[in-house]
Short mmCIF file of C-alpha atoms in Angstrom, two decimals:
data_model
loop_
_atom_site.label_atom_id
_atom_site.label_comp_id
_atom_site.label_asym_id
_atom_site.label_seq_id
_atom_site.Cartn_x
_atom_site.Cartn_y
_atom_site.Cartn_z
CA MET A 255 -29.63 4.52 2.05
CA ALA A 256 -27.93 4.62 5.45
CA TYR A 257 -25.87 1.54 4.59
CA ALA A 258 -24.68 3.11 1.32
CA ARG A 259 -23.60 6.25 3.17
CA SER A 260 -21.87 4.17 5.84
CA ARG A 261 -20.08 2.15 3.15
CA THR A 262 -18.91 5.36 1.46
CA TYR A 263 -17.61 6.75 4.76
CA ARG A 264 -15.79 3.51 5.52
CA THR A 265 -14.23 3.49 2.05
CA VAL A 266 -13.00 7.06 2.43
CA ALA A 267 -11.70 6.26 5.91
CA GLY A 268 -9.91 3.22 4.49
CA PHE A 269 -8.13 5.37 1.91
CA VAL A 270 -7.18 7.89 4.61
CA VAL A 271 -5.93 5.44 7.24
CA ALA A 272 -4.49 2.47 5.32
CA PRO A 273 -1.75 4.38 3.43
CA MET A 274 -0.35 5.45 6.82
CA MET A 275 0.55 1.85 7.66
CA PRO A 276 3.92 1.77 5.82
CA ALA A 277 4.95 5.04 7.46
CA LEU A 278 3.90 3.79 10.91
CA ILE A 279 5.71 0.48 10.45
CA LEU A 280 8.84 2.27 9.24
CA ALA A 281 8.66 4.69 12.18
CA GLY A 282 8.37 1.76 14.59
CA VAL A 283 11.37 0.01 13.04
CA ILE A 284 13.42 3.21 13.14
CA LEU A 285 12.54 3.86 16.79
CA VAL A 286 13.30 0.27 17.82
CA ALA A 287 16.62 0.44 15.95
CA GLY A 288 17.54 3.58 17.88
CA GLY A 289 17.12 6.08 15.07
CA ASP A 290 17.05 9.79 15.73
CA SER A 291 14.67 12.49 14.53
CA GLN A 292 16.54 12.83 11.23
CA THR A 293 16.05 9.18 10.31
CA LEU A 294 12.45 9.37 11.52
CA GLY A 295 11.90 11.74 8.60
CA TYR A 296 12.03 8.69 6.32
CA ALA A 297 8.73 7.58 7.83
CA ALA A 298 7.12 10.86 6.78
CA PHE A 299 8.60 10.37 3.32
CA ALA A 300 6.98 6.92 3.19
CA GLY A 301 3.64 8.63 3.81
CA TYR A 302 4.26 11.03 0.94
CA ILE A 303 4.81 8.07 -1.35
CA SER A 304 2.04 5.81 -0.11
CA TYR A 305 -0.86 8.26 -0.47
CA PRO A 306 -0.37 8.95 -4.19
CA PHE A 307 0.27 5.24 -4.75
CA ALA A 308 -2.97 4.42 -2.93
CA LEU A 309 -4.94 6.81 -5.13
CA LEU A 310 -3.27 5.96 -8.44
CA VAL A 311 -3.00 2.18 -7.99
CA GLY A 312 -5.01 1.25 -4.90
CA LEU A 313 -8.24 2.94 -5.90
CA PRO A 314 -8.47 1.25 -9.31
CA SER A 315 -7.51 -2.05 -7.66
CA TYR A 316 -10.30 -1.62 -5.12
CA LEU A 317 -12.83 -0.82 -7.84
CA VAL A 318 -11.83 -3.90 -9.87
CA MET A 319 -11.98 -6.12 -6.78
CA ARG A 320 -15.37 -4.74 -5.85
CA ARG A 321 -16.69 -5.29 -9.37
CA LYS A 322 -15.40 -8.89 -9.44
CA HIS A 323 -16.68 -9.52 -5.88
CA TRP A 324 -13.20 -10.44 -4.62
CA ASP A 325 -13.98 -9.22 -1.14
CA GLY A 326 -12.35 -11.72 1.22
CA VAL A 327 -9.40 -11.10 3.46
CA ARG A 328 -7.29 -13.58 1.47
CA ALA A 329 -7.95 -11.70 -1.78
CA TYR A 330 -6.83 -8.46 -0.13
CA ALA A 331 -3.70 -10.12 1.29
CA TYR A 332 -2.79 -11.34 -2.21
CA LEU A 333 -3.51 -7.87 -3.55
CA GLY A 334 -1.11 -6.46 -0.97
CA LEU A 335 1.63 -8.82 -2.12
CA ALA A 336 1.00 -7.92 -5.75
CA LEU A 337 0.99 -4.19 -5.00
CA GLY A 338 4.24 -4.50 -3.04
CA VAL A 339 5.98 -6.23 -5.93
CA PHE A 340 4.49 -3.73 -8.38
CA PHE A 341 5.70 -0.82 -6.23
CA LEU A 342 9.27 -2.13 -6.16
CA ALA A 343 9.23 -2.87 -9.90
CA LEU A 344 7.89 0.61 -10.61
CA PHE A 345 10.47 2.20 -8.33
CA ALA A 346 13.32 0.22 -9.88
CA GLY A 347 12.08 1.04 -13.38
CA LEU A 348 11.82 4.75 -12.65
CA ALA A 349 15.27 4.77 -11.08
CA GLY A 350 16.66 2.91 -14.09
CA VAL A 351 15.21 5.40 -16.57
CA GLU A 352 17.18 8.23 -15.03
CA GLY A 353 20.55 6.51 -15.19
CA ASP A 354 22.65 3.99 -17.03
CA ALA A 355 21.87 0.37 -16.12
CA ALA A 356 25.61 -0.40 -15.80
CA ASP A 357 26.15 2.42 -13.30
CA PRO A 358 27.36 1.09 -9.92
CA ALA A 359 24.81 3.26 -8.11
CA TRP A 360 22.07 1.56 -10.16
CA LEU A 361 23.37 -1.89 -9.20
CA ASN A 362 23.53 -0.85 -5.53
CA LEU A 363 19.95 0.36 -5.74
CA LEU A 364 18.80 -2.97 -7.16
CA ALA A 365 20.67 -4.84 -4.43
CA ASN A 366 18.98 -2.69 -1.77
CA LEU A 367 15.58 -3.20 -3.38
CA ALA A 368 16.05 -6.96 -3.17
CA PHE A 369 16.99 -6.55 0.50
CA LEU A 370 13.95 -4.33 1.12
CA LEU A 371 11.49 -6.66 -0.63
CA PRO A 372 10.31 -8.43 2.57
CA PHE A 373 9.83 -5.10 4.35
CA VAL A 374 7.91 -3.60 1.43
CA LEU A 375 5.72 -6.70 1.19
CA VAL A 376 4.92 -6.55 4.91
CA CYS A 377 4.01 -2.87 4.60
CA ALA A 378 1.86 -3.45 1.52
CA VAL A 379 -0.01 -6.37 3.09
CA ALA A 380 -0.48 -4.40 6.32
CA ALA A 381 -1.94 -1.49 4.36
CA THR A 382 -4.35 -3.66 2.36
CA LEU A 383 -5.45 -5.58 5.45
CA ALA A 384 -5.98 -2.32 7.36
CA PHE A 385 -8.06 -1.12 4.43
CA TRP A 386 -10.04 -4.37 4.45
CA LEU A 387 -10.66 -4.13 8.20
CA ILE A 388 -11.97 -0.59 7.87
CA VAL A 389 -14.04 -0.99 4.70
CA ARG A 390 -15.12 -4.61 5.25
CA PRO A 391 -16.12 -5.19 1.62
CA ASP A 392 -17.24 -8.71 2.55
CA LEU A 393 -20.19 -7.33 4.52
CA HIS A 394 -23.04 -6.66 2.14
CA GLY A 395 -25.90 -4.41 3.12
CA PRO A 396 -29.61 -4.94 2.75
#
């Protein structure tokens, strides 16, 4: 009983802390690059995006992984890569729905998304590994 409660608390803590990782990484990059308080606002925006994404995509992913017993750190790292690619594809698709695909702004957005791919992948893997470190799904109770 105590282990089940502890596991639940760790899971909730994982969903509270892990989505902050992209915002923290972005804030660190902005501060190192000499950004001001206005550009630091992008880090807060990253948090606004990552929490809904964690609940809408991360929670079902976690439940599937738990059901399939894919609980190792490598499985979570691969999940982070997949979620990063999915996030960019979803973002590009949503941006494309609102405008014409031949629009120069659309092409610029796609070029920037390709440039941002490594950063997004690092953030996604960092978030999933932070989640794994907090929840530790590989540790099974009595």
